[in-house]
Amino acid sequence: MNVLAGIDIGGTKCAVCLGATGGAESEGIRLIDRVAFPTNGEPDAILSRLAEELERLLAKHGFSSPDAVGVSCGGPLDSRRGLALSPPNLPGWDRIDVLKPFRQRFGAPVALQNDANACALAEWKWGAGRGAANVVFLTFGTGMGAGLILDGRLYTGTNDMAGEIGHVRLEPYGPVGYGKAGSFEGYCSGAGIAQLAREAAAERLARGEAVAFCPRERDIPSVTALAVAEAAHAGDELAREIYRFVGRQLGRGLAILVDLLNPERIVIGSIYARQRELLESAMTEALASEGLSLSLSACRIVPAELNERVGDYAGLSVAEEARIANL
């Protein structure tokens, strides 16, 4: 049995988990335990607490040290040197050595990946990408990013910037995502869907029409993608049209990935996994219209399987890669 430690560093919370591979569950991984806490304080203090929490989990379950430690963290990063390079969701993390505390304390192989890459590894190893050699994982949550598994290996690019599909512009104008109006992230993210819905609500309310997900003008700033989805599931036509439009833009973005990378599988997480019913038909229609038919015939579009636990599995998958690399 191999004991792995997964570290998830997020803008609002951090988590530490233990997992085991091999033994009776040699085809997968078993989650042993987990602890989480808010991301409050200076980077050194947070990293120190993460190492301490890992020590406590190991002692609790009778392990002296992990076989490897994997860290998943928002980018940009220098994964080769283990540095966080001022991620926007982690103010003050400027060239912070994320791996040093774990390397010094545990003496085990350690590795760092950005969260999209780590989630791609997790879904490829233990989720919806199992058995495929060429997999694209799309986050489709607060933002839109991609992790790429190409020819059975994680592809990170020259300086860890591969997979930033959210920055690609789909339209000259549109909702802003990744600092760019009309971007893939602008249309296909929680924040982007909320922008589209607020604009639609403002127009309808100005004409004196009712809006199910936004009854009054003062409610416009608080409209969320989830509120629009709930209205759509309840049958509201405006909400359903917003999601159909997002589905069409999703299909257009996917066509770029299909034509460029010729993947075997595209795994989409978060909002797509939860709102597939609202997005899939329009997405499929746009994808068929935009993508190369021979490439499309080789590719399946599937929702992520690991869902709300993907952050735990993400860190563990990075640890497993580090363990294998050090055999």
mmCIF file of C-alpha atoms in Angstrom:
data_model
loop_
_atom_site.group_PDB
_atom_site.id
_atom_site.type_symbol
_atom_site.label_atom_id
_atom_site.label_comp_id
_atom_site.label_asym_id
_atom_site.label_seq_id
_atom_site.Cartn_x
_atom_site.Cartn_y
_atom_site.Cartn_z
ATOM 1 C CA MET A 1 0.000 0.000 0.000
ATOM 2 C CA ASN A 2 1.240 3.492 -0.884
ATOM 3 C CA VAL A 3 0.210 6.357 1.409
ATOM 4 C CA LEU A 4 -0.237 9.645 -0.420
ATOM 5 C CA ALA A 5 -0.755 13.156 0.941
ATOM 6 C CA GLY A 6 -2.797 15.659 -1.046
ATOM 7 C CA ILE A 7 -2.664 19.395 -0.337
ATOM 8 C CA ASP A 8 -5.244 21.765 -1.853
ATOM 9 C CA ILE A 9 -4.466 25.489 -1.530
ATOM 10 C CA GLY A 10 -7.410 27.674 -2.516
ATOM 11 C CA GLY A 11 -8.332 31.319 -2.206
ATOM 12 C CA THR A 12 -10.905 30.698 0.536
ATOM 13 C CA LYS A 13 -9.890 27.362 2.067
ATOM 14 C CA CYS A 14 -7.050 24.885 2.289
ATOM 15 C CA ALA A 15 -7.338 21.135 2.744
ATOM 16 C CA VAL A 16 -5.091 18.214 3.594
ATOM 17 C CA CYS A 17 -6.037 14.649 2.855
ATOM 18 C CA LEU A 18 -4.563 11.179 3.018
ATOM 19 C CA GLY A 19 -5.180 8.493 0.447
ATOM 20 C CA ALA A 20 -3.925 5.001 -0.271
ATOM 21 C CA THR A 21 -3.268 3.186 -3.521
ATOM 22 C CA GLY A 22 -2.430 -0.464 -4.043
ATOM 23 C CA GLY A 23 -3.554 -3.297 -1.836
ATOM 24 C CA ALA A 24 -7.139 -4.430 -2.251
ATOM 25 C CA GLU A 25 -8.034 -1.339 -4.309
ATOM 26 C CA SER A 26 -5.101 -1.524 -6.724
ATOM 27 C CA GLU A 27 -7.187 -0.081 -9.565
ATOM 28 C CA GLY A 28 -8.021 3.132 -7.740
ATOM 29 C CA ILE A 29 -7.485 5.116 -4.591
ATOM 30 C CA ARG A 30 -9.019 5.063 -1.126
ATOM 31 C CA LEU A 31 -9.541 8.311 0.752
ATOM 32 C CA ILE A 32 -8.438 7.825 4.338
ATOM 33 C CA ASP A 33 -9.035 11.173 6.037
ATOM 34 C CA ARG A 34 -9.222 14.901 5.448
ATOM 35 C CA VAL A 35 -9.083 18.232 7.277
ATOM 36 C CA ALA A 36 -9.777 21.759 5.988
ATOM 37 C CA PHE A 37 -9.411 25.318 7.287
ATOM 38 C CA PRO A 38 -9.845 28.891 5.942
ATOM 39 C CA THR A 39 -7.001 30.443 3.937
ATOM 40 C CA ASN A 40 -6.238 33.167 6.464
ATOM 41 C CA GLY A 41 -2.794 34.537 7.289
ATOM 42 C CA GLU A 42 0.603 34.906 5.706
ATOM 43 C CA PRO A 43 1.854 32.269 3.245
ATOM 44 C CA ASP A 44 4.505 30.881 5.618
ATOM 45 C CA ALA A 45 1.961 30.475 8.399
ATOM 46 C CA ILE A 46 -0.514 28.723 6.108
ATOM 47 C CA LEU A 47 2.139 26.357 4.740
ATOM 48 C CA SER A 48 3.341 25.607 8.261
ATOM 49 C CA ARG A 49 -0.191 24.768 9.359
ATOM 50 C CA LEU A 50 -0.706 22.537 6.325
ATOM 51 C CA ALA A 51 2.420 20.578 7.243
ATOM 52 C CA GLU A 52 1.292 20.344 10.886
ATOM 53 C CA GLU A 53 -2.181 19.124 9.893
ATOM 54 C CA LEU A 54 -0.592 16.501 7.669
ATOM 55 C CA GLU A 55 1.596 15.355 10.552
ATOM 56 C CA ARG A 56 -1.481 15.015 12.755
ATOM 57 C CA LEU A 57 -3.366 12.992 10.133
ATOM 58 C CA LEU A 58 -0.408 10.665 9.658
ATOM 59 C CA ALA A 59 -0.070 10.097 13.410
ATOM 60 C CA LYS A 60 -3.823 9.588 13.780
ATOM 61 C CA HIS A 61 -3.742 6.709 11.299
ATOM 62 C CA GLY A 62 -0.430 5.209 12.381
ATOM 63 C CA PHE A 63 1.791 6.350 9.509
ATOM 64 C CA SER A 64 5.252 7.800 10.032
ATOM 65 C CA SER A 65 5.438 9.628 6.702
ATOM 66 C CA PRO A 66 3.723 9.657 3.308
ATOM 67 C CA ASP A 67 5.218 7.996 0.239
ATOM 68 C CA ALA A 68 4.700 11.282 -1.639
ATOM 69 C CA VAL A 69 3.104 14.712 -1.235
ATOM 70 C CA GLY A 70 1.190 16.477 -3.994
ATOM 71 C CA VAL A 71 0.074 20.106 -3.922
ATOM 72 C CA SER A 72 -2.714 21.597 -6.036
ATOM 73 C CA CYS A 73 -2.781 25.393 -6.135
ATOM 74 C CA GLY A 74 -4.182 28.146 -8.309
ATOM 75 C CA GLY A 75 -1.711 29.479 -10.891
ATOM 76 C CA PRO A 76 0.402 30.959 -12.219
ATOM 77 C CA LEU A 77 3.115 28.672 -10.871
ATOM 78 C CA ASP A 78 6.614 27.495 -11.575
ATOM 79 C CA SER A 79 5.897 23.848 -10.911
ATOM 80 C CA ARG A 80 9.461 22.728 -11.646
ATOM 81 C CA ARG A 81 10.834 24.908 -8.856
ATOM 82 C CA GLY A 82 7.755 24.620 -6.648
ATOM 83 C CA LEU A 83 6.944 28.330 -6.661
ATOM 84 C CA ALA A 84 3.628 30.207 -6.501
ATOM 85 C CA LEU A 85 3.933 33.249 -8.799
ATOM 86 C CA SER A 86 1.372 35.703 -7.428
ATOM 87 C CA PRO A 87 -1.874 33.788 -8.077
ATOM 88 C CA PRO A 88 -4.780 36.278 -8.228
ATOM 89 C CA ASN A 89 -6.748 34.319 -5.618
ATOM 90 C CA LEU A 90 -3.773 34.245 -3.217
ATOM 91 C CA PRO A 91 -2.634 37.850 -2.549
ATOM 92 C CA GLY A 92 0.889 38.002 -1.183
ATOM 93 C CA TRP A 93 1.990 34.637 -2.536
ATOM 94 C CA ASP A 94 4.806 36.186 -4.574
ATOM 95 C CA ARG A 95 7.446 33.608 -5.534
ATOM 96 C CA ILE A 96 6.594 31.534 -2.477
ATOM 97 C CA ASP A 97 8.302 28.130 -2.262
ATOM 98 C CA VAL A 98 5.247 25.956 -1.688
ATOM 99 C CA LEU A 99 7.090 22.634 -1.495
ATOM 100 C CA LYS A 100 9.943 23.456 0.896
ATOM 101 C CA PRO A 101 8.022 22.873 4.189
ATOM 102 C CA PHE A 102 6.845 19.435 3.067
ATOM 103 C CA ARG A 103 10.207 18.413 1.612
ATOM 104 C CA GLN A 104 12.023 19.414 4.824
ATOM 105 C CA ARG A 105 9.521 17.899 7.242
ATOM 106 C CA PHE A 106 8.697 14.607 5.544
ATOM 107 C CA GLY A 107 11.644 13.765 3.288
ATOM 108 C CA ALA A 108 9.270 12.358 0.670
ATOM 109 C CA PRO A 109 8.928 13.136 -3.035
ATOM 110 C CA VAL A 110 6.899 16.323 -3.476
ATOM 111 C CA ALA A 111 5.318 17.998 -6.510
ATOM 112 C CA LEU A 112 3.213 21.039 -7.354
ATOM 113 C CA GLN A 113 0.631 21.590 -10.116
ATOM 114 C CA ASN A 114 -1.969 24.230 -10.822
ATOM 115 C CA ASP A 115 -5.504 23.228 -9.958
ATOM 116 C CA ALA A 116 -6.686 22.613 -13.546
ATOM 117 C CA ASN A 117 -3.721 20.327 -14.256
ATOM 118 C CA ALA A 118 -4.173 18.520 -10.957
ATOM 119 C CA CYS A 119 -7.886 17.994 -11.620
ATOM 120 C CA ALA A 120 -7.051 16.707 -15.100
ATOM 121 C CA LEU A 121 -4.693 14.160 -13.566
ATOM 122 C CA ALA A 122 -7.322 13.121 -11.023
ATOM 123 C CA GLU A 123 -10.102 12.635 -13.579
ATOM 124 C CA TRP A 124 -7.689 10.787 -15.875
ATOM 125 C CA LYS A 125 -6.460 8.446 -13.156
ATOM 126 C CA TRP A 126 -9.629 7.862 -11.155
ATOM 127 C CA GLY A 127 -12.564 9.626 -12.831
ATOM 128 C CA ALA A 128 -14.216 10.175 -16.185
ATOM 129 C CA GLY A 129 -10.934 10.105 -18.130
ATOM 130 C CA ARG A 130 -9.906 6.611 -17.074
ATOM 131 C CA GLY A 131 -8.518 4.476 -19.885
ATOM 132 C CA ALA A 132 -7.987 7.322 -22.371
ATOM 133 C CA ALA A 133 -4.586 8.494 -23.610
ATOM 134 C CA ASN A 134 -5.661 11.989 -24.726
ATOM 135 C CA VAL A 135 -7.913 13.841 -22.294
ATOM 136 C CA VAL A 136 -8.848 17.493 -21.875
ATOM 137 C CA PHE A 137 -10.305 18.528 -18.523
ATOM 138 C CA LEU A 138 -12.244 21.813 -18.351
ATOM 139 C CA THR A 139 -12.912 23.464 -15.004
ATOM 140 C CA PHE A 140 -16.058 25.480 -15.978
ATOM 141 C CA GLY A 141 -16.539 26.847 -12.471
ATOM 142 C CA THR A 142 -15.660 30.300 -11.158
ATOM 143 C CA GLY A 143 -13.409 30.496 -14.226
ATOM 144 C CA MET A 144 -12.600 28.401 -17.277
ATOM 145 C CA GLY A 145 -9.274 26.612 -17.585
ATOM 146 C CA ALA A 146 -8.023 23.344 -19.030
ATOM 147 C CA GLY A 147 -5.688 20.559 -18.009
ATOM 148 C CA LEU A 148 -4.222 18.503 -20.841
ATOM 149 C CA ILE A 149 -3.296 14.824 -20.838
ATOM 150 C CA LEU A 150 -1.595 14.146 -24.175
ATOM 151 C CA ASP A 151 -0.259 10.729 -25.179
ATOM 152 C CA GLY A 152 -0.714 9.519 -21.605
ATOM 153 C CA ARG A 153 1.186 12.371 -19.940
ATOM 154 C CA LEU A 154 0.294 15.703 -18.391
ATOM 155 C CA TYR A 155 1.255 18.517 -20.757
ATOM 156 C CA THR A 156 2.035 21.812 -19.020
ATOM 157 C CA GLY A 157 3.779 23.787 -21.777
ATOM 158 C CA THR A 158 7.047 25.694 -21.803
ATOM 159 C CA ASN A 159 6.439 27.641 -18.602
ATOM 160 C CA ASP A 160 3.321 26.063 -17.052
ATOM 161 C CA MET A 161 0.891 28.136 -19.122
ATOM 162 C CA ALA A 162 -0.601 25.427 -21.337
ATOM 163 C CA GLY A 163 -4.352 24.995 -21.161
ATOM 164 C CA GLU A 164 -5.418 28.617 -20.678
ATOM 165 C CA ILE A 165 -8.371 28.144 -23.034
ATOM 166 C CA GLY A 166 -10.474 30.605 -21.025
ATOM 167 C CA HIS A 167 -8.412 33.461 -22.460
ATOM 168 C CA VAL A 168 -9.376 32.635 -26.070
ATOM 169 C CA ARG A 169 -11.740 35.234 -27.526
ATOM 170 C CA LEU A 170 -14.949 33.844 -29.029
ATOM 171 C CA GLU A 171 -16.633 37.167 -29.839
ATOM 172 C CA PRO A 172 -15.430 40.780 -30.308
ATOM 173 C CA TYR A 173 -17.649 41.861 -27.413
ATOM 174 C CA GLY A 174 -19.365 40.081 -24.565
ATOM 175 C CA PRO A 175 -19.089 39.274 -20.881
ATOM 176 C CA VAL A 176 -15.625 39.709 -19.409
ATOM 177 C CA GLY A 177 -13.645 36.717 -18.227
ATOM 178 C CA TYR A 178 -9.901 36.321 -17.727
ATOM 179 C CA GLY A 179 -9.635 40.094 -18.309
ATOM 180 C CA LYS A 180 -10.984 39.854 -21.860
ATOM 181 C CA ALA A 181 -14.455 40.711 -23.156
ATOM 182 C CA GLY A 182 -16.032 37.978 -25.271
ATOM 183 C CA SER A 183 -13.628 35.301 -24.019
ATOM 184 C CA PHE A 184 -14.420 31.620 -23.555
ATOM 185 C CA GLU A 185 -14.276 32.212 -19.803
ATOM 186 C CA GLY A 186 -16.518 35.246 -20.212
ATOM 187 C CA TYR A 187 -19.264 33.035 -21.585
ATOM 188 C CA CYS A 188 -18.560 29.726 -19.858
ATOM 189 C CA SER A 189 -18.026 30.384 -16.167
ATOM 190 C CA GLY A 190 -20.183 31.127 -13.167
ATOM 191 C CA ALA A 191 -19.197 34.781 -13.279
ATOM 192 C CA GLY A 192 -19.859 34.975 -17.023
ATOM 193 C CA ILE A 193 -23.300 33.411 -16.802
ATOM 194 C CA ALA A 194 -24.159 35.879 -14.043
ATOM 195 C CA GLN A 195 -23.027 38.784 -16.270
ATOM 196 C CA LEU A 196 -25.231 37.588 -19.128
ATOM 197 C CA ALA A 197 -28.195 37.145 -16.795
ATOM 198 C CA ARG A 198 -27.803 40.591 -15.204
ATOM 199 C CA GLU A 199 -27.756 42.256 -18.623
ATOM 200 C CA ALA A 200 -30.842 40.322 -19.721
ATOM 201 C CA ALA A 201 -32.642 41.107 -16.467
ATOM 202 C CA ALA A 202 -31.861 44.824 -16.728
ATOM 203 C CA GLU A 203 -33.288 44.953 -20.256
ATOM 204 C CA ARG A 204 -36.478 43.086 -19.317
ATOM 205 C CA LEU A 205 -37.091 45.056 -16.135
ATOM 206 C CA ALA A 206 -36.565 48.350 -17.995
ATOM 207 C CA ARG A 207 -39.413 47.308 -20.315
ATOM 208 C CA GLY A 208 -41.616 46.508 -17.336
ATOM 209 C CA GLU A 209 -41.430 42.743 -17.858
ATOM 210 C CA ALA A 210 -41.137 40.208 -15.041
ATOM 211 C CA VAL A 211 -37.898 38.254 -14.527
ATOM 212 C CA ALA A 212 -38.182 35.069 -12.497
ATOM 213 C CA PHE A 213 -34.608 35.058 -11.206
ATOM 214 C CA CYS A 214 -34.477 38.834 -10.558
ATOM 215 C CA PRO A 215 -37.779 40.375 -9.379
ATOM 216 C CA ARG A 216 -36.525 43.956 -8.862
ATOM 217 C CA GLU A 217 -33.833 46.219 -10.290
ATOM 218 C CA ARG A 218 -32.068 46.352 -6.954
ATOM 219 C CA ASP A 219 -31.630 42.552 -7.165
ATOM 220 C CA ILE A 220 -29.583 42.722 -10.394
ATOM 221 C CA PRO A 221 -26.116 42.846 -8.725
ATOM 222 C CA SER A 222 -26.890 39.707 -6.697
ATOM 223 C CA VAL A 223 -27.971 37.487 -9.622
ATOM 224 C CA THR A 224 -25.922 34.268 -9.771
ATOM 225 C CA ALA A 225 -25.494 31.445 -12.259
ATOM 226 C CA LEU A 226 -27.127 29.111 -9.742
ATOM 227 C CA ALA A 227 -30.224 31.316 -9.418
ATOM 228 C CA VAL A 228 -30.584 31.339 -13.210
ATOM 229 C CA ALA A 229 -30.208 27.552 -13.335
ATOM 230 C CA GLU A 230 -32.879 27.093 -10.682
ATOM 231 C CA ALA A 231 -35.248 29.311 -12.660
ATOM 232 C CA ALA A 232 -34.449 27.376 -15.834
ATOM 233 C CA HIS A 233 -35.220 24.052 -14.160
ATOM 234 C CA ALA A 234 -38.513 25.572 -12.978
ATOM 235 C CA GLY A 235 -39.393 26.304 -16.622
ATOM 236 C CA ASP A 236 -38.518 30.001 -16.973
ATOM 237 C CA GLU A 237 -37.890 30.604 -20.684
ATOM 238 C CA LEU A 238 -35.456 33.523 -20.271
ATOM 239 C CA ALA A 239 -33.290 31.497 -17.915
ATOM 240 C CA ARG A 240 -33.399 28.514 -20.270
ATOM 241 C CA GLU A 241 -32.399 30.708 -23.220
ATOM 242 C CA ILE A 242 -29.417 32.082 -21.273
ATOM 243 C CA TYR A 243 -28.197 28.538 -20.656
ATOM 244 C CA ARG A 244 -28.855 27.560 -24.292
ATOM 245 C CA PHE A 245 -26.727 30.516 -25.385
ATOM 246 C CA VAL A 246 -23.956 29.501 -22.976
ATOM 247 C CA GLY A 247 -24.238 25.946 -24.325
ATOM 248 C CA ARG A 248 -23.725 27.201 -27.878
ATOM 249 C CA GLN A 249 -20.630 29.142 -26.842
ATOM 250 C CA LEU A 250 -19.369 26.095 -24.965
ATOM 251 C CA GLY A 251 -19.741 24.056 -28.158
ATOM 252 C CA ARG A 252 -17.778 26.644 -30.130
ATOM 253 C CA GLY A 253 -14.968 26.588 -27.572
ATOM 254 C CA LEU A 254 -14.918 22.800 -27.518
ATOM 255 C CA ALA A 255 -14.628 22.743 -31.315
ATOM 256 C CA ILE A 256 -11.323 24.629 -31.023
ATOM 257 C CA LEU A 257 -9.994 21.993 -28.631
ATOM 258 C CA VAL A 258 -11.276 19.112 -30.745
ATOM 259 C CA ASP A 259 -9.784 20.486 -33.972
ATOM 260 C CA LEU A 260 -6.461 21.462 -32.389
ATOM 261 C CA LEU A 261 -5.766 18.535 -30.055
ATOM 262 C CA ASN A 262 -7.876 15.663 -31.453
ATOM 263 C CA PRO A 263 -8.633 14.351 -27.939
ATOM 264 C CA GLU A 264 -10.286 11.060 -27.119
ATOM 265 C CA ARG A 265 -12.284 12.553 -24.270
ATOM 266 C CA ILE A 266 -13.187 15.996 -22.952
ATOM 267 C CA VAL A 267 -14.190 15.956 -19.293
ATOM 268 C CA ILE A 268 -16.076 19.029 -18.071
ATOM 269 C CA GLY A 269 -16.489 19.781 -14.395
ATOM 270 C CA SER A 270 -18.437 21.958 -12.024
ATOM 271 C CA ILE A 271 -21.271 23.871 -13.740
ATOM 272 C CA TYR A 272 -21.470 21.500 -16.722
ATOM 273 C CA ALA A 273 -21.576 18.472 -14.466
ATOM 274 C CA ARG A 274 -24.416 20.051 -12.464
ATOM 275 C CA GLN A 275 -26.340 21.701 -15.336
ATOM 276 C CA ARG A 276 -25.755 19.242 -18.175
ATOM 277 C CA GLU A 277 -29.471 19.067 -18.950
ATOM 278 C CA LEU A 278 -29.542 22.808 -19.676
ATOM 279 C CA LEU A 279 -26.340 22.931 -21.734
ATOM 280 C CA GLU A 280 -25.860 19.692 -23.607
ATOM 281 C CA SER A 281 -28.277 20.021 -26.525
ATOM 282 C CA ALA A 282 -27.092 23.477 -27.631
ATOM 283 C CA MET A 283 -23.473 22.500 -26.992
ATOM 284 C CA THR A 284 -23.754 19.386 -29.156
ATOM 285 C CA GLU A 285 -25.419 21.282 -31.989
ATOM 286 C CA ALA A 286 -22.746 23.992 -32.054
ATOM 287 C CA LEU A 287 -19.942 21.462 -31.755
ATOM 288 C CA ALA A 288 -21.276 19.457 -34.700
ATOM 289 C CA SER A 289 -21.501 22.644 -36.758
ATOM 290 C CA GLU A 290 -18.017 23.925 -35.900
ATOM 291 C CA GLY A 291 -15.804 20.875 -35.377
ATOM 292 C CA LEU A 292 -14.139 18.547 -37.867
ATOM 293 C CA SER A 293 -16.340 15.478 -38.258
ATOM 294 C CA LEU A 294 -13.496 12.943 -38.212
ATOM 295 C CA SER A 295 -12.095 14.437 -34.993
ATOM 296 C CA LEU A 296 -15.560 14.614 -33.443
ATOM 297 C CA SER A 297 -16.178 10.948 -34.214
ATOM 298 C CA ALA A 298 -13.195 10.032 -32.021
ATOM 299 C CA CYS A 299 -14.105 12.266 -29.065
ATOM 300 C CA ARG A 300 -16.602 11.874 -26.223
ATOM 301 C CA ILE A 301 -17.768 14.849 -24.134
ATOM 302 C CA VAL A 302 -18.506 13.699 -20.582
ATOM 303 C CA PRO A 303 -19.202 15.294 -17.190
ATOM 304 C CA ALA A 304 -16.593 14.996 -14.469
ATOM 305 C CA GLU A 305 -17.084 12.099 -12.046
ATOM 306 C CA LEU A 306 -15.168 13.240 -8.970
ATOM 307 C CA ASN A 307 -17.435 16.254 -8.435
ATOM 308 C CA GLU A 308 -17.119 17.985 -5.057
ATOM 309 C CA ARG A 309 -14.200 15.770 -3.969
ATOM 310 C CA VAL A 310 -12.073 16.621 -6.988
ATOM 311 C CA GLY A 311 -9.893 18.992 -4.914
ATOM 312 C CA ASP A 312 -8.871 16.105 -2.650
ATOM 313 C CA TYR A 313 -8.241 13.741 -5.525
ATOM 314 C CA ALA A 314 -6.340 16.487 -7.372
ATOM 315 C CA GLY A 315 -3.632 16.775 -4.731
ATOM 316 C CA LEU A 316 -3.454 13.011 -4.380
ATOM 317 C CA SER A 317 -3.033 12.562 -8.129
ATOM 318 C CA VAL A 318 -0.079 14.977 -8.091
ATOM 319 C CA ALA A 319 1.407 12.959 -5.213
ATOM 320 C CA GLU A 320 0.968 9.732 -7.178
ATOM 321 C CA GLU A 321 2.788 11.279 -10.156
ATOM 322 C CA ALA A 322 5.626 12.320 -7.832
ATOM 323 C CA ARG A 323 5.803 8.845 -6.309
ATOM 324 C CA ILE A 324 5.986 7.152 -9.703
ATOM 325 C CA ALA A 325 8.625 9.619 -10.961
ATOM 326 C CA ASN A 326 10.843 8.749 -7.993
ATOM 327 C CA LEU A 327 10.670 4.974 -8.268
#
